[in-house]
Amino acid sequence: MTNIFAVILAAGQGTRMKSKLYKVLHPVCGKPMVEHVVENIQTLNVNRIVTVVGHGADKVKDQLGDKSEYVLQEEQLGTAHAVIQAEAILGSLEGTTLVVCGDTPLIRPETMKALYEHHQNQKAKATILTAVADNPTGYGRVIRGANGQVEQIVEQKDASPEQQLVNEINTGTYCFDNKALFEALKLVKNENAQGEYYLPDVIEILQQQGEIVSAYTCSNFDETLGVNDRVALAQAEEIMRARINEKHMRNGVTIINPSTTSISADAVIGSDTVIKPGVMIEGKTIIGSDCIIGPNTTIVNSQIGDRSIVQNSVATDSVVGEDTAVGPFAHLRPDSQLGNHVKIGNFVEVKKSTLGNDTKVSHLSYIGDAEVGNNVNIGCGSITVNYDGKNKFKTVIEDNVFVGCNSNLVAPVKLGAGSFIAAGSTITKEVPEDALAIARSRQENKLDYAKKLNSK
């Protein structure tokens, strides 16, 4: 089988983004553009991926890790100059090389595969992925001869008025015979309006050498969108969001209003789950079957068990068990772990705590740095006092404890199994099993005193 290689062009600074963040690291549906590109290419079982980096090189390497090898383009002298930086790694190898821009996250793996297969079937030395644009302004034009074969690609700034009328555009994605590519790159000149070495010039060089140059036209122009500014970034986000939502809906997820629902590319959602309007599901979130999520809920890198409900709430880096209800207006901060049949009610915040099965924290409470057992009831307005201004301390609440309303549990403290905390108590010492703890001032009534106050 022919070796397959890939070169990803990711060295441009992206000045039109007007951002401190390196262009190809801008996220689309929660994942950097260049990572979308790499993962799409990986589906072709490529032998080697080489990413050409420049500005922000270390950050790109940190993001992609060992998914790619890297070469540095120190000066931004054009796309041909960028690709030739990979010669030391790929130049001597037999095979086919895909060249893809790191700012084209929407090209589907199926399209890349079709491009590759077309290239092989045509026995071409080069194959261009083209598309038909309603408004081709800004794109290189694909110029064909009388026989329909590709003769050259002309950049917008170098195109004649007649050539600018052509609406078949170069998407910037190619297949090349690897050795032919690197031989032709040595012949590319920079005699153009920008003074740069253009990769599309390789097409004309190979055509003049009598080699077969082919083109595969992508059926959907949207796939080929290159992201060069914030407007295009928003367009890419919208297109990919719709694509992701459609995938989940076809897999049995109900999305009430897809236009207000944002789901990350890595999220997994079970069948018969209902996603209500205003939901954002980010990162590597896993949601089970038969859940109800939303409305107006954000879930980040969390797991939600089957048949659970999360409404009008935020959950980050947390685990929610099965048949559990969260919200409305609850906040699960990182490292929160809820068991099965748990109830987290309105205006409850949980942070770095585990709550056992059948436990309820129904409203207006804070549970932080706590280990809470099974079948515990925590009354309204109760909090774990976990911070003394310098250090965090742990609260342990064993099984079957009842915590009355407006109780302060001052950590470090332990409530034994089956114990009962009277409402309004501030607990600073361990409570034994099955004990009643009352820690509040005794009520004193001063008869007729209110009359004196009111008469003043």
Coordinates of C-alpha atoms in Angstrom, one line a residue:
M1 CA 0.0 0.0 0.0
T2 CA 1.2 3.5 -0.8
N3 CA 2.6 5.5 2.1
I4 CA 0.6 8.5 3.0
F5 CA 2.1 11.6 4.6
A6 CA 0.6 14.9 5.6
V7 CA 2.0 18.4 5.9
I8 CA 0.0 20.9 7.8
L9 CA 0.6 24.6 7.2
A10 CA 0.3 26.3 10.6
A11 CA 3.1 28.9 10.6
G12 CA 1.1 32.1 9.8
Q13 CA 0.7 34.6 12.5
G14 CA -2.9 35.4 11.6
T15 CA -2.7 39.2 11.9
R16 CA -6.3 39.7 10.8
M17 CA -7.5 37.8 13.9
K18 CA -6.2 40.8 15.9
S19 CA -5.5 38.4 18.8
K20 CA -2.7 37.4 21.2
L21 CA -3.7 33.8 20.6
Y22 CA -2.0 32.1 17.7
K23 CA -4.5 31.8 14.8
V24 CA -4.7 28.0 14.4
L25 CA -5.2 27.7 18.2
H26 CA -8.5 29.6 18.1
P27 CA -11.2 27.0 19.0
V28 CA -14.1 25.9 16.9
C29 CA -16.7 24.0 19.0
G30 CA -14.3 23.8 21.8
K31 CA -11.2 22.4 20.0
P32 CA -8.4 24.4 18.3
M33 CA -8.7 24.6 14.5
V34 CA -5.4 22.8 13.9
E35 CA -6.4 19.9 16.2
H36 CA -9.5 19.4 14.1
V37 CA -7.3 19.2 11.0
V38 CA -4.9 16.8 12.5
E39 CA -7.6 14.5 13.8
N40 CA -9.4 14.5 10.5
I41 CA -6.1 13.5 8.7
Q42 CA -5.4 10.8 11.2
T43 CA -8.5 8.9 10.0
L44 CA -6.6 8.2 6.7
N45 CA -4.1 6.2 8.7
V46 CA -1.2 8.4 7.6
N47 CA 2.3 7.3 8.2
R48 CA 3.7 10.6 9.2
I49 CA 2.2 14.1 9.9
V50 CA 4.5 17.1 9.8
T51 CA 3.2 20.4 11.1
V52 CA 4.9 23.6 9.9
V53 CA 5.0 26.0 12.8
G54 CA 6.2 29.6 13.1
H55 CA 4.7 32.1 15.4
G56 CA 3.6 30.5 18.6
A57 CA 5.4 27.3 17.8
D58 CA 5.7 26.0 21.4
K59 CA 2.0 26.5 22.1
V60 CA 1.1 24.5 18.9
K61 CA 3.4 21.7 20.0
D62 CA 2.0 21.7 23.5
Q63 CA -1.5 21.4 22.0
L64 CA -0.8 18.7 19.5
G65 CA 1.8 16.8 21.4
D66 CA 2.9 13.6 19.8
K67 CA 0.1 13.6 17.2
S68 CA 2.6 15.3 14.8
E69 CA 6.2 16.0 14.0
Y70 CA 7.3 19.6 13.6
V71 CA 9.4 21.9 11.5
L72 CA 10.0 25.6 11.9
Q73 CA 9.4 28.2 9.3
E74 CA 11.4 31.1 10.8
E75 CA 10.5 33.6 8.0
Q76 CA 7.0 33.8 6.5
L77 CA 8.0 33.6 2.8
G78 CA 4.9 31.9 1.4
T79 CA 3.3 28.5 1.3
A80 CA 5.8 26.8 -0.9
H81 CA 8.6 28.0 1.4
A82 CA 6.6 26.5 4.3
V83 CA 6.2 23.1 2.8
I84 CA 9.9 22.8 1.8
Q85 CA 10.8 23.1 5.5
A86 CA 9.5 19.5 5.7
E87 CA 12.0 18.2 3.2
A88 CA 14.4 16.9 5.8
I89 CA 11.7 14.6 7.1
L90 CA 9.8 13.6 4.0
G91 CA 11.9 14.6 1.0
S92 CA 13.4 11.2 0.3
L93 CA 10.3 9.1 0.9
E94 CA 8.1 7.3 -1.6
G95 CA 4.4 8.0 -1.2
T96 CA 1.6 10.5 -1.4
T97 CA 1.6 13.7 0.6
L98 CA -1.5 15.7 1.6
V99 CA -0.9 19.4 2.2
V100 CA -3.6 21.0 4.3
C101 CA -3.9 24.4 5.9
G102 CA -4.2 24.5 9.7
D103 CA -7.0 27.0 9.6
T104 CA -9.5 24.8 7.6
P105 CA -11.2 22.8 10.4
L106 CA -14.3 22.0 8.4
I107 CA -12.9 19.7 5.8
R108 CA -14.5 16.3 6.6
P109 CA -12.4 13.1 6.7
E110 CA -14.6 11.7 4.0
T111 CA -13.6 14.6 1.7
M112 CA -9.9 14.1 2.4
K113 CA -10.3 10.4 1.6
A114 CA -12.2 11.1 -1.6
L115 CA -9.4 13.5 -2.6
Y116 CA -6.8 10.9 -2.0
E117 CA -8.6 8.1 -3.8
H118 CA -9.2 10.4 -6.8
H119 CA -5.5 11.3 -6.9
Q120 CA -4.6 7.6 -6.9
N121 CA -7.2 6.6 -9.5
Q122 CA -6.0 9.4 -11.8
K123 CA -2.3 8.4 -11.3
A124 CA -1.7 12.1 -10.9
K125 CA 1.4 13.8 -9.6
A126 CA -0.8 16.5 -8.1
T127 CA -4.5 16.8 -7.3
I128 CA -6.1 20.0 -6.1
L129 CA -9.2 20.1 -3.9
T130 CA -11.3 22.8 -5.5
A131 CA -14.7 24.3 -4.8
V132 CA -17.2 26.5 -6.5
A133 CA -17.7 29.8 -4.7
D134 CA -20.5 32.3 -5.2
N135 CA -18.1 35.0 -4.4
P136 CA -14.5 33.9 -5.2
T137 CA -12.9 37.2 -4.1
G138 CA -9.7 36.5 -2.1
Y139 CA -9.2 33.0 -3.4
G140 CA -6.8 31.6 -5.9
R141 CA -8.5 30.8 -9.2
V142 CA -8.3 27.3 -10.8
I143 CA -7.5 27.9 -14.5
R144 CA -8.4 25.0 -16.8
G145 CA -7.5 24.4 -20.4
A146 CA -9.8 23.6 -23.3
N147 CA -9.6 19.9 -22.4
G148 CA -10.7 20.6 -18.9
Q149 CA -7.3 19.8 -17.3
V150 CA -5.8 22.1 -14.7
E151 CA -3.2 24.4 -16.2
Q152 CA -2.4 26.7 -13.3
I153 CA -3.7 28.4 -10.1
V154 CA -3.6 32.2 -10.1
E155 CA -3.7 34.1 -6.8
Q156 CA -6.2 36.9 -6.5
K157 CA -3.6 39.7 -6.5
D158 CA -2.0 38.3 -9.7
A159 CA -5.2 37.4 -11.6
S160 CA -6.2 39.2 -14.7
P161 CA -9.7 40.7 -14.9
E162 CA -10.8 37.7 -17.0
Q163 CA -9.3 35.2 -14.6
Q164 CA -11.0 36.9 -11.6
L165 CA -14.4 36.0 -13.2
V166 CA -13.6 32.3 -12.6
N167 CA -15.5 31.0 -9.6
E168 CA -13.7 27.6 -9.2
I169 CA -11.3 28.3 -6.4
N170 CA -8.3 26.6 -4.9
T171 CA -9.1 25.5 -1.3
G172 CA -5.4 25.2 -0.3
T173 CA -5.6 21.5 0.1
Y174 CA -3.7 19.2 -2.2
C175 CA -2.4 15.7 -2.9
F176 CA 1.0 15.3 -4.3
D177 CA 3.4 12.5 -5.3
N178 CA 5.8 13.2 -2.5
K179 CA 9.1 13.1 -4.5
A180 CA 7.6 15.2 -7.3
L181 CA 6.5 17.7 -4.8
F182 CA 9.9 18.4 -3.3
E183 CA 11.6 18.4 -6.7
A184 CA 9.1 21.0 -8.0
L185 CA 9.4 23.1 -4.9
K186 CA 13.0 23.8 -5.7
L187 CA 11.9 25.5 -9.0
V188 CA 9.3 27.8 -7.5
K189 CA 10.2 31.5 -7.8
N190 CA 8.8 34.5 -6.0
E191 CA 8.1 36.7 -9.0
N192 CA 4.7 37.9 -7.9
A193 CA 2.9 40.8 -6.3
Q194 CA 3.7 39.6 -2.8
G195 CA 7.3 38.5 -3.4
E196 CA 6.4 35.1 -1.9
Y197 CA 7.0 31.5 -2.9
Y198 CA 3.5 30.2 -3.7
L199 CA 2.7 26.5 -3.4
P200 CA 0.2 26.7 -6.2
D201 CA 3.1 27.4 -8.6
V202 CA 4.0 23.7 -8.2
I203 CA 0.9 22.9 -10.2
E204 CA 2.0 24.9 -13.2
I205 CA 5.5 23.5 -12.9
L206 CA 4.3 19.9 -13.0
Q207 CA 1.9 20.7 -15.8
Q208 CA 4.7 22.1 -17.9
Q209 CA 6.7 19.0 -17.3
G210 CA 3.9 17.0 -18.8
E211 CA 2.8 15.4 -15.6
I212 CA -0.9 14.6 -14.8
V213 CA -2.4 17.3 -12.7
S214 CA -6.0 16.7 -11.6
A215 CA -8.6 18.3 -9.5
Y216 CA -11.3 17.0 -7.2
T217 CA -14.2 19.4 -6.6
C218 CA -15.7 19.4 -3.1
S219 CA -19.5 19.3 -3.2
N220 CA -19.9 21.7 -0.3
F221 CA -18.1 25.0 -0.4
D222 CA -18.6 25.5 3.4
E223 CA -16.2 22.6 4.1
T224 CA -13.4 24.5 2.6
L225 CA -13.8 27.7 4.6
G226 CA -10.4 29.1 5.7
V227 CA -10.5 31.0 8.9
N228 CA -8.6 34.3 8.7
D229 CA -10.6 36.6 10.9
R230 CA -13.2 36.6 13.7
V231 CA -16.0 36.8 11.1
A232 CA -14.9 33.6 9.5
L233 CA -14.3 32.0 12.9
A234 CA -17.9 32.6 13.8
Q235 CA -19.0 31.2 10.5
A236 CA -16.9 28.0 11.1
E237 CA -18.4 27.7 14.6
E238 CA -21.9 27.9 13.2
I239 CA -21.3 25.4 10.5
M240 CA -19.6 22.9 12.8
R241 CA -22.1 23.4 15.6
A242 CA -24.9 22.5 13.1
R243 CA -23.0 19.5 11.9
I244 CA -22.4 18.2 15.5
N245 CA -26.0 18.7 16.5
E246 CA -27.2 16.9 13.5
K247 CA -25.0 13.9 14.3
H248 CA -26.4 13.7 17.8
M249 CA -30.0 14.1 16.6
R250 CA -29.6 11.3 14.1
N251 CA -28.2 9.2 16.9
G252 CA -31.3 9.5 18.9
V253 CA -30.8 12.7 21.0
T254 CA -33.6 15.3 21.0
I255 CA -32.3 18.9 20.7
I256 CA -35.3 21.2 21.1
N257 CA -33.6 24.3 19.6
P258 CA -30.4 23.5 17.7
S259 CA -29.6 27.1 17.0
T260 CA -29.2 27.8 20.7
T261 CA -27.4 24.6 21.6
S262 CA -23.6 24.3 21.5
I263 CA -22.0 20.8 21.8
S264 CA -18.3 20.2 21.7
A265 CA -16.8 17.9 19.1
D266 CA -15.7 15.4 21.7
A267 CA -19.0 15.2 23.7
V268 CA -20.8 11.8 23.9
I269 CA -24.6 11.8 24.5
G270 CA -26.8 8.8 24.9
S271 CA -30.1 8.1 23.1
D272 CA -33.4 9.6 24.3
T273 CA -31.7 12.4 26.1
V274 CA -33.4 15.7 25.7
I275 CA -31.3 18.9 25.3
K276 CA -33.3 22.0 26.0
P277 CA -32.6 25.5 24.7
G278 CA -29.6 27.5 25.8
V279 CA -27.3 24.5 26.6
M280 CA -23.5 24.5 26.2
I281 CA -21.8 21.1 26.5
E282 CA -18.0 21.6 26.4
G283 CA -14.9 19.5 26.5
K284 CA -14.9 15.7 26.8
T285 CA -18.4 15.6 28.5
I286 CA -20.2 12.2 28.6
I287 CA -24.0 12.3 29.1
G288 CA -26.0 9.1 29.5
S289 CA -29.3 8.0 28.1
D290 CA -32.8 9.4 29.0
C291 CA -31.4 12.5 30.6
I292 CA -32.8 16.0 30.6
I293 CA -30.3 18.8 30.2
G294 CA -31.3 22.4 30.4
P295 CA -32.6 24.9 29.7
N296 CA -29.7 27.4 30.1
T297 CA -27.2 24.9 31.4
T298 CA -23.4 24.6 31.0
I299 CA -21.6 21.3 31.4
V300 CA -17.8 21.2 31.0
N301 CA -15.7 18.0 31.0
S302 CA -18.2 16.2 33.2
Q303 CA -20.1 12.9 33.3
I304 CA -23.8 12.7 33.7
G305 CA -25.4 9.3 34.5
D306 CA -28.5 7.8 32.9
R307 CA -31.9 9.4 33.6
S308 CA -30.4 12.4 35.4
I309 CA -31.6 16.0 35.2
V310 CA -29.5 19.1 35.1
Q311 CA -31.4 22.3 34.7
N312 CA -30.4 26.0 34.7
S313 CA -27.1 25.0 36.3
V314 CA -23.3 24.8 35.7
A315 CA -21.2 21.6 36.2
T316 CA -17.4 21.6 35.6
D317 CA -15.1 18.6 35.9
S318 CA -17.7 16.7 37.9
V319 CA -19.4 13.4 38.0
V320 CA -23.2 13.0 38.4
G321 CA -24.6 9.6 39.1
E322 CA -27.8 8.0 37.7
D323 CA -31.3 9.2 38.5
T324 CA -29.9 12.4 40.1
A325 CA -31.3 15.9 39.9
V326 CA -29.2 19.0 39.8
G327 CA -30.8 22.5 39.9
P328 CA -32.3 24.8 39.0
F329 CA -29.5 27.3 39.7
A330 CA -26.9 24.9 41.1
H331 CA -23.2 25.0 40.7
L332 CA -21.0 21.9 40.6
R333 CA -17.4 23.1 40.8
P334 CA -14.4 20.9 39.9
D335 CA -14.0 17.5 41.6
S336 CA -17.6 17.2 42.7
Q337 CA -18.9 13.6 42.6
L338 CA -22.6 12.8 43.2
G339 CA -23.9 9.4 43.7
N340 CA -27.2 7.9 42.4
H341 CA -30.6 9.3 43.4
V342 CA -29.0 12.5 44.7
K343 CA -30.8 15.8 44.9
I344 CA -28.9 19.1 44.5
G345 CA -31.4 21.9 44.6
N346 CA -31.6 25.6 43.8
F347 CA -28.7 27.9 44.8
V348 CA -26.6 25.0 46.1
E349 CA -22.9 25.0 45.4
V350 CA -20.7 21.9 45.6
K351 CA -16.9 21.9 45.4
K352 CA -14.4 19.1 45.6
S353 CA -16.8 16.9 47.5
T354 CA -18.4 13.4 47.2
L355 CA -22.0 12.9 48.0
G356 CA -23.3 9.3 48.5
N357 CA -26.5 7.7 47.1
D358 CA -29.9 9.1 48.1
T359 CA -28.4 12.3 49.7
K360 CA -30.2 15.6 49.4
V361 CA -29.0 19.2 49.5
S362 CA -32.2 20.8 48.5
H363 CA -31.5 24.6 48.6
L364 CA -29.2 27.5 49.6
S365 CA -26.2 25.5 50.8
Y366 CA -22.5 25.3 50.2
I367 CA -20.7 21.9 50.4
G368 CA -17.0 22.3 50.0
D369 CA -14.1 19.9 50.7
A370 CA -16.5 17.3 52.1
E371 CA -17.1 13.6 52.2
V372 CA -20.8 13.0 52.6
G373 CA -22.3 9.5 53.0
N374 CA -25.5 7.9 51.8
N375 CA -29.0 9.0 52.7
V376 CA -27.9 12.3 54.2
N377 CA -30.2 15.3 54.4
I378 CA -28.6 18.8 54.5
G379 CA -31.1 21.5 55.4
C380 CA -31.6 24.9 53.8
G381 CA -28.9 27.4 54.4
S382 CA -26.3 24.9 55.8
I383 CA -22.6 25.2 54.9
T384 CA -19.4 23.4 55.4
V385 CA -17.0 26.1 56.8
N386 CA -13.9 24.8 55.0
Y387 CA -11.5 27.8 54.9
D388 CA -9.9 29.7 57.7
G389 CA -8.3 32.3 55.5
K390 CA -5.1 30.3 54.9
N391 CA -5.9 26.6 54.6
K392 CA -8.8 24.3 53.5
F393 CA -10.2 21.6 55.9
K394 CA -12.3 18.6 55.4
T395 CA -15.8 17.8 56.7
V396 CA -16.9 14.2 57.0
I397 CA -20.6 13.4 57.2
E398 CA -21.4 9.7 57.6
D399 CA -24.5 7.8 56.5
N400 CA -28.0 8.7 57.6
V401 CA -27.1 12.1 59.1
F402 CA -29.8 14.8 59.3
V403 CA -28.4 18.4 59.3
G404 CA -31.0 21.0 60.3
C405 CA -31.4 24.3 58.5
N406 CA -28.9 27.1 58.9
S407 CA -26.2 24.9 60.4
N408 CA -22.5 25.7 60.2
L409 CA -20.1 22.7 60.1
V410 CA -16.7 24.2 61.0
A411 CA -14.0 21.9 59.5
P412 CA -12.2 19.8 60.3
V413 CA -15.2 18.1 61.8
K414 CA -16.9 14.7 61.6
L415 CA -20.6 13.9 62.0
G416 CA -21.1 10.3 63.0
A417 CA -23.6 8.0 61.3
G418 CA -27.2 8.5 62.2
S419 CA -26.5 11.8 64.1
F420 CA -28.9 14.7 64.1
I421 CA -27.8 18.4 64.0
A422 CA -30.3 20.8 65.4
A423 CA -31.3 23.8 63.2
G424 CA -29.2 26.9 63.6
S425 CA -26.2 25.0 65.2
T426 CA -22.5 25.9 64.7
I427 CA -20.7 22.5 65.0
T428 CA -17.0 22.7 65.9
K429 CA -16.5 19.3 67.5
E430 CA -17.1 15.7 66.4
V431 CA -20.6 14.4 66.8
P432 CA -20.9 10.8 67.9
E433 CA -23.1 8.3 66.1
D434 CA -26.8 8.6 66.7
A435 CA -26.2 11.7 68.8
L436 CA -28.2 15.0 68.8
A437 CA -26.0 18.0 68.6
I438 CA -27.3 21.4 69.6
A439 CA -24.9 24.3 69.4
R440 CA -26.8 27.5 69.7
S441 CA -27.7 30.1 72.4
R442 CA -30.7 29.3 74.5
Q443 CA -33.7 31.4 73.6
E444 CA -34.8 34.0 76.2
N445 CA -38.1 35.9 76.0
K446 CA -38.4 39.3 77.7
L447 CA -42.1 39.9 78.2
D448 CA -43.6 43.2 77.0
Y449 CA -40.1 44.4 75.8
A450 CA -41.3 44.9 72.3
K451 CA -43.9 47.5 73.5
K452 CA -41.1 49.6 74.9
L453 CA -39.2 49.5 71.6
N454 CA -42.3 50.4 69.6
S455 CA -43.1 53.4 71.9
K456 CA -39.8 55.1 71.3

